[in-house]
Amino acid sequence: RAASDIEVAAGVSTTTDREFTRVASVAWLPELRQLDNAVLRADTGLVFVDGRGHVPGRDLRDDVWVGFVGLRYERTDNGLSLGGAVGLQSGETDALSGDPQFITTVGWRWGSFSLHLRHISNASLHSPNDGETGLAAAWRF
């Protein structure tokens, strides 16, 4: 039963003016409930957003870590995956500028491999609120 509960991912993220950077994450996804053609999982983990160095007129230098807890809904018939989580961050940039951070994920899974489109933002609770939107490839084991 412990198999397929740990997921590692790596990819790229961008913010408002297409300043790209590397991202990585690890998540623990224990099954909570079987549904018709789907599985509901807890989603607990850590996202790393690499600092971009000097970007003129923007503060994107810091590395940012976001620890999160949430839920993930995974279809077993077509591979669709939807997730929502709330998190706390360490490090701060114009893109990720204060707690809490809200994480939304949509993706598709094929066996142990998946692709995720993920957005992290504080929902305008703090300014600036540029957010990060990334694409990552993930492997579950």
PDB file of C-alpha atoms in Angstrom:
ATOM      1  CA  ARG A   1       0.000   0.000   0.000  1.00  0.00           C
ATOM      2  CA  ALA A   2       2.923   2.381   0.586  1.00  0.00           C
ATOM      3  CA  ALA A   3       3.854   2.159  -3.107  1.00  0.00           C
ATOM      4  CA  SER A   4       2.787   5.123  -5.251  1.00  0.00           C
ATOM      5  CA  ASP A   5       2.483   7.496  -2.276  1.00  0.00           C
ATOM      6  CA  ILE A   6       5.647   9.590  -2.813  1.00  0.00           C
ATOM      7  CA  GLU A   7       5.919  11.931  -5.791  1.00  0.00           C
ATOM      8  CA  VAL A   8       8.970  13.925  -6.900  1.00  0.00           C
ATOM      9  CA  ALA A   9       8.726  16.575  -9.611  1.00  0.00           C
ATOM     10  CA  ALA A  10      10.965  19.024 -11.451  1.00  0.00           C
ATOM     11  CA  GLY A  11      10.268  21.674 -14.050  1.00  0.00           C
ATOM     12  CA  VAL A  12      10.126  25.387 -14.795  1.00  0.00           C
ATOM     13  CA  SER A  13       8.079  28.279 -13.454  1.00  0.00           C
ATOM     14  CA  THR A  14       7.388  31.784 -14.677  1.00  0.00           C
ATOM     15  CA  THR A  15       5.968  34.954 -13.183  1.00  0.00           C
ATOM     16  CA  THR A  16       4.391  38.090 -14.720  1.00  0.00           C
ATOM     17  CA  ASP A  17       7.093  39.181 -17.179  1.00  0.00           C
ATOM     18  CA  ARG A  18       8.138  35.681 -18.255  1.00  0.00           C
ATOM     19  CA  GLU A  19      11.071  35.437 -15.856  1.00  0.00           C
ATOM     20  CA  PHE A  20      11.622  31.673 -15.879  1.00  0.00           C
ATOM     21  CA  THR A  21      13.289  29.630 -13.154  1.00  0.00           C
ATOM     22  CA  ARG A  22      13.645  26.032 -11.978  1.00  0.00           C
ATOM     23  CA  VAL A  23      11.188  24.405  -9.586  1.00  0.00           C
ATOM     24  CA  ALA A  24      11.130  21.094  -7.768  1.00  0.00           C
ATOM     25  CA  SER A  25       8.762  19.444  -5.329  1.00  0.00           C
ATOM     26  CA  VAL A  26       8.210  16.380  -3.238  1.00  0.00           C
ATOM     27  CA  ALA A  27       4.809  15.243  -1.980  1.00  0.00           C
ATOM     28  CA  TRP A  28       3.316  12.487   0.127  1.00  0.00           C
ATOM     29  CA  LEU A  29      -0.025  11.393  -1.377  1.00  0.00           C
ATOM     30  CA  PRO A  30      -1.700   8.781   0.827  1.00  0.00           C
ATOM     31  CA  GLU A  31      -5.044   7.503  -0.410  1.00  0.00           C
ATOM     32  CA  LEU A  32      -8.001   8.797   1.610  1.00  0.00           C
ATOM     33  CA  ARG A  33     -10.938   7.365  -0.291  1.00  0.00           C
ATOM     34  CA  GLN A  34     -11.828   5.387  -3.404  1.00  0.00           C
ATOM     35  CA  LEU A  35     -14.544   7.033  -5.487  1.00  0.00           C
ATOM     36  CA  ASP A  36     -16.270   5.966  -8.703  1.00  0.00           C
ATOM     37  CA  ASN A  37     -13.463   6.116 -11.306  1.00  0.00           C
ATOM     38  CA  ALA A  38     -11.337   8.277  -8.999  1.00  0.00           C
ATOM     39  CA  VAL A  39      -9.181   8.413  -5.883  1.00  0.00           C
ATOM     40  CA  LEU A  40      -9.110  11.203  -3.302  1.00  0.00           C
ATOM     41  CA  ARG A  41      -5.664  11.689  -1.754  1.00  0.00           C
ATOM     42  CA  ALA A  42      -4.134  13.871   0.919  1.00  0.00           C
ATOM     43  CA  ASP A  43      -1.422  16.065  -0.617  1.00  0.00           C
ATOM     44  CA  THR A  44       1.359  17.151   1.754  1.00  0.00           C
ATOM     45  CA  GLY A  45       4.737  18.360   0.591  1.00  0.00           C
ATOM     46  CA  LEU A  46       7.324  20.981  -0.192  1.00  0.00           C
ATOM     47  CA  VAL A  47       7.874  23.119  -3.321  1.00  0.00           C
ATOM     48  CA  PHE A  48      11.216  24.791  -4.111  1.00  0.00           C
ATOM     49  CA  VAL A  49      11.353  27.840  -6.425  1.00  0.00           C
ATOM     50  CA  ASP A  50      14.911  28.747  -7.427  1.00  0.00           C
ATOM     51  CA  GLY A  51      15.915  32.408  -7.086  1.00  0.00           C
ATOM     52  CA  ARG A  52      16.428  34.171 -10.388  1.00  0.00           C
ATOM     53  CA  GLY A  53      19.389  36.362  -9.465  1.00  0.00           C
ATOM     54  CA  HIS A  54      19.316  40.001 -10.570  1.00  0.00           C
ATOM     55  CA  VAL A  55      16.246  40.998 -12.592  1.00  0.00           C
ATOM     56  CA  PRO A  56      16.082  44.769 -13.278  1.00  0.00           C
ATOM     57  CA  GLY A  57      13.213  46.455 -11.437  1.00  0.00           C
ATOM     58  CA  ARG A  58      12.052  43.251  -9.735  1.00  0.00           C
ATOM     59  CA  ASP A  59      12.852  41.407  -6.515  1.00  0.00           C
ATOM     60  CA  LEU A  60      13.093  37.761  -7.605  1.00  0.00           C
ATOM     61  CA  ARG A  61      16.465  36.947  -6.061  1.00  0.00           C
ATOM     62  CA  ASP A  62      15.499  34.729  -3.085  1.00  0.00           C
ATOM     63  CA  ASP A  63      15.011  30.982  -3.206  1.00  0.00           C
ATOM     64  CA  VAL A  64      11.518  30.258  -1.903  1.00  0.00           C
ATOM     65  CA  TRP A  65      10.316  27.095  -0.167  1.00  0.00           C
ATOM     66  CA  VAL A  66       6.585  26.477   0.298  1.00  0.00           C
ATOM     67  CA  GLY A  67       5.393  23.721   2.639  1.00  0.00           C
ATOM     68  CA  PHE A  68       1.782  22.748   1.930  1.00  0.00           C
ATOM     69  CA  VAL A  69      -1.185  20.540   2.847  1.00  0.00           C
ATOM     70  CA  GLY A  70      -4.229  19.876   0.700  1.00  0.00           C
ATOM     71  CA  LEU A  71      -6.195  17.370  -1.356  1.00  0.00           C
ATOM     72  CA  ARG A  72      -5.732  15.796  -4.770  1.00  0.00           C
ATOM     73  CA  TYR A  73      -8.504  14.240  -6.868  1.00  0.00           C
ATOM     74  CA  GLU A  74      -7.243  11.719  -9.436  1.00  0.00           C
ATOM     75  CA  ARG A  75      -9.354  10.097 -12.134  1.00  0.00           C
ATOM     76  CA  THR A  76      -8.557   6.420 -12.651  1.00  0.00           C
ATOM     77  CA  ASP A  77     -10.217   6.256 -16.088  1.00  0.00           C
ATOM     78  CA  ASN A  78      -8.561   9.151 -17.946  1.00  0.00           C
ATOM     79  CA  GLY A  79      -5.627  10.266 -15.732  1.00  0.00           C
ATOM     80  CA  LEU A  80      -6.952  13.765 -14.949  1.00  0.00           C
ATOM     81  CA  SER A  81      -5.585  15.121 -11.665  1.00  0.00           C
ATOM     82  CA  LEU A  82      -6.850  18.198  -9.772  1.00  0.00           C
ATOM     83  CA  GLY A  83      -5.382  19.541  -6.553  1.00  0.00           C
ATOM     84  CA  GLY A  84      -5.720  22.368  -4.082  1.00  0.00           C
ATOM     85  CA  ALA A  85      -3.538  23.176  -1.096  1.00  0.00           C
ATOM     86  CA  VAL A  86      -2.567  25.923   1.310  1.00  0.00           C
ATOM     87  CA  GLY A  87       1.011  26.563   2.370  1.00  0.00           C
ATOM     88  CA  LEU A  88       3.529  28.635   4.283  1.00  0.00           C
ATOM     89  CA  GLN A  89       6.688  29.986   2.701  1.00  0.00           C
ATOM     90  CA  SER A  90      10.311  30.606   3.586  1.00  0.00           C
ATOM     91  CA  GLY A  91      12.024  33.273   1.458  1.00  0.00           C
ATOM     92  CA  GLU A  92      10.208  36.083  -0.308  1.00  0.00           C
ATOM     93  CA  THR A  93      10.074  37.572  -3.812  1.00  0.00           C
ATOM     94  CA  ASP A  94       7.755  39.826  -5.797  1.00  0.00           C
ATOM     95  CA  ALA A  95       6.162  36.611  -7.075  1.00  0.00           C
ATOM     96  CA  LEU A  96       5.681  34.909  -3.692  1.00  0.00           C
ATOM     97  CA  SER A  97       5.260  37.711  -1.180  1.00  0.00           C
ATOM     98  CA  GLY A  98       3.616  36.412   1.970  1.00  0.00           C
ATOM     99  CA  ASP A  99       1.664  33.732   3.789  1.00  0.00           C
ATOM    100  CA  PRO A 100      -0.561  31.949   3.185  1.00  0.00           C
ATOM    101  CA  GLN A 101       0.153  30.655  -0.308  1.00  0.00           C
ATOM    102  CA  PHE A 102      -2.574  28.842  -2.239  1.00  0.00           C
ATOM    103  CA  ILE A 103      -1.535  26.099  -4.646  1.00  0.00           C
ATOM    104  CA  THR A 104      -3.734  24.843  -7.470  1.00  0.00           C
ATOM    105  CA  THR A 105      -2.698  21.967  -9.696  1.00  0.00           C
ATOM    106  CA  VAL A 106      -4.112  20.387 -12.834  1.00  0.00           C
ATOM    107  CA  GLY A 107      -2.401  17.518 -14.573  1.00  0.00           C
ATOM    108  CA  TRP A 108      -2.530  14.144 -16.266  1.00  0.00           C
ATOM    109  CA  ARG A 109      -1.078  10.905 -15.015  1.00  0.00           C
ATOM    110  CA  TRP A 110       0.050   7.854 -16.973  1.00  0.00           C
ATOM    111  CA  GLY A 111       1.011   5.124 -14.523  1.00  0.00           C
ATOM    112  CA  SER A 112       3.861   6.429 -12.359  1.00  0.00           C
ATOM    113  CA  PHE A 113       4.576   9.450 -14.614  1.00  0.00           C
ATOM    114  CA  SER A 114       2.577  12.696 -14.705  1.00  0.00           C
ATOM    115  CA  LEU A 115       2.696  16.273 -15.983  1.00  0.00           C
ATOM    116  CA  HIS A 116       1.419  19.097 -13.758  1.00  0.00           C
ATOM    117  CA  LEU A 117       0.533  22.703 -14.359  1.00  0.00           C
ATOM    118  CA  ARG A 118       0.746  24.413 -10.949  1.00  0.00           C
ATOM    119  CA  HIS A 119      -0.044  27.952  -9.787  1.00  0.00           C
ATOM    120  CA  ILE A 120       1.112  29.361  -6.438  1.00  0.00           C
ATOM    121  CA  SER A 121      -0.248  32.698  -5.212  1.00  0.00           C
ATOM    122  CA  ASN A 122      -1.316  34.461  -2.032  1.00  0.00           C
ATOM    123  CA  ALA A 123      -4.673  35.552  -3.575  1.00  0.00           C
ATOM    124  CA  SER A 124      -3.759  39.268  -3.200  1.00  0.00           C
ATOM    125  CA  LEU A 125      -3.521  39.064   0.600  1.00  0.00           C
ATOM    126  CA  HIS A 126      -0.070  40.712   0.338  1.00  0.00           C
ATOM    127  CA  SER A 127       1.462  42.912  -2.363  1.00  0.00           C
ATOM    128  CA  PRO A 128       2.915  42.417  -4.830  1.00  0.00           C
ATOM    129  CA  ASN A 129       1.005  39.306  -5.780  1.00  0.00           C
ATOM    130  CA  ASP A 130       2.627  38.139  -9.012  1.00  0.00           C
ATOM    131  CA  GLY A 131       2.450  34.403  -8.270  1.00  0.00           C
ATOM    132  CA  GLU A 132       4.318  31.544  -9.920  1.00  0.00           C
ATOM    133  CA  THR A 133       2.936  29.315 -12.674  1.00  0.00           C
ATOM    134  CA  GLY A 134       4.937  26.246 -13.580  1.00  0.00           C
ATOM    135  CA  LEU A 135       5.024  23.066 -15.593  1.00  0.00           C
ATOM    136  CA  ALA A 136       6.650  20.013 -14.014  1.00  0.00           C
ATOM    137  CA  ALA A 137       7.200  16.364 -14.829  1.00  0.00           C
ATOM    138  CA  ALA A 138       6.627  14.054 -11.869  1.00  0.00           C
ATOM    139  CA  TRP A 139       7.399  10.474 -10.944  1.00  0.00           C
ATOM    140  CA  ARG A 140       5.513   8.597  -8.250  1.00  0.00           C
ATOM    141  CA  PHE A 141       7.003   5.656  -6.391  1.00  0.00           C
TER     142      PHE A 141
END
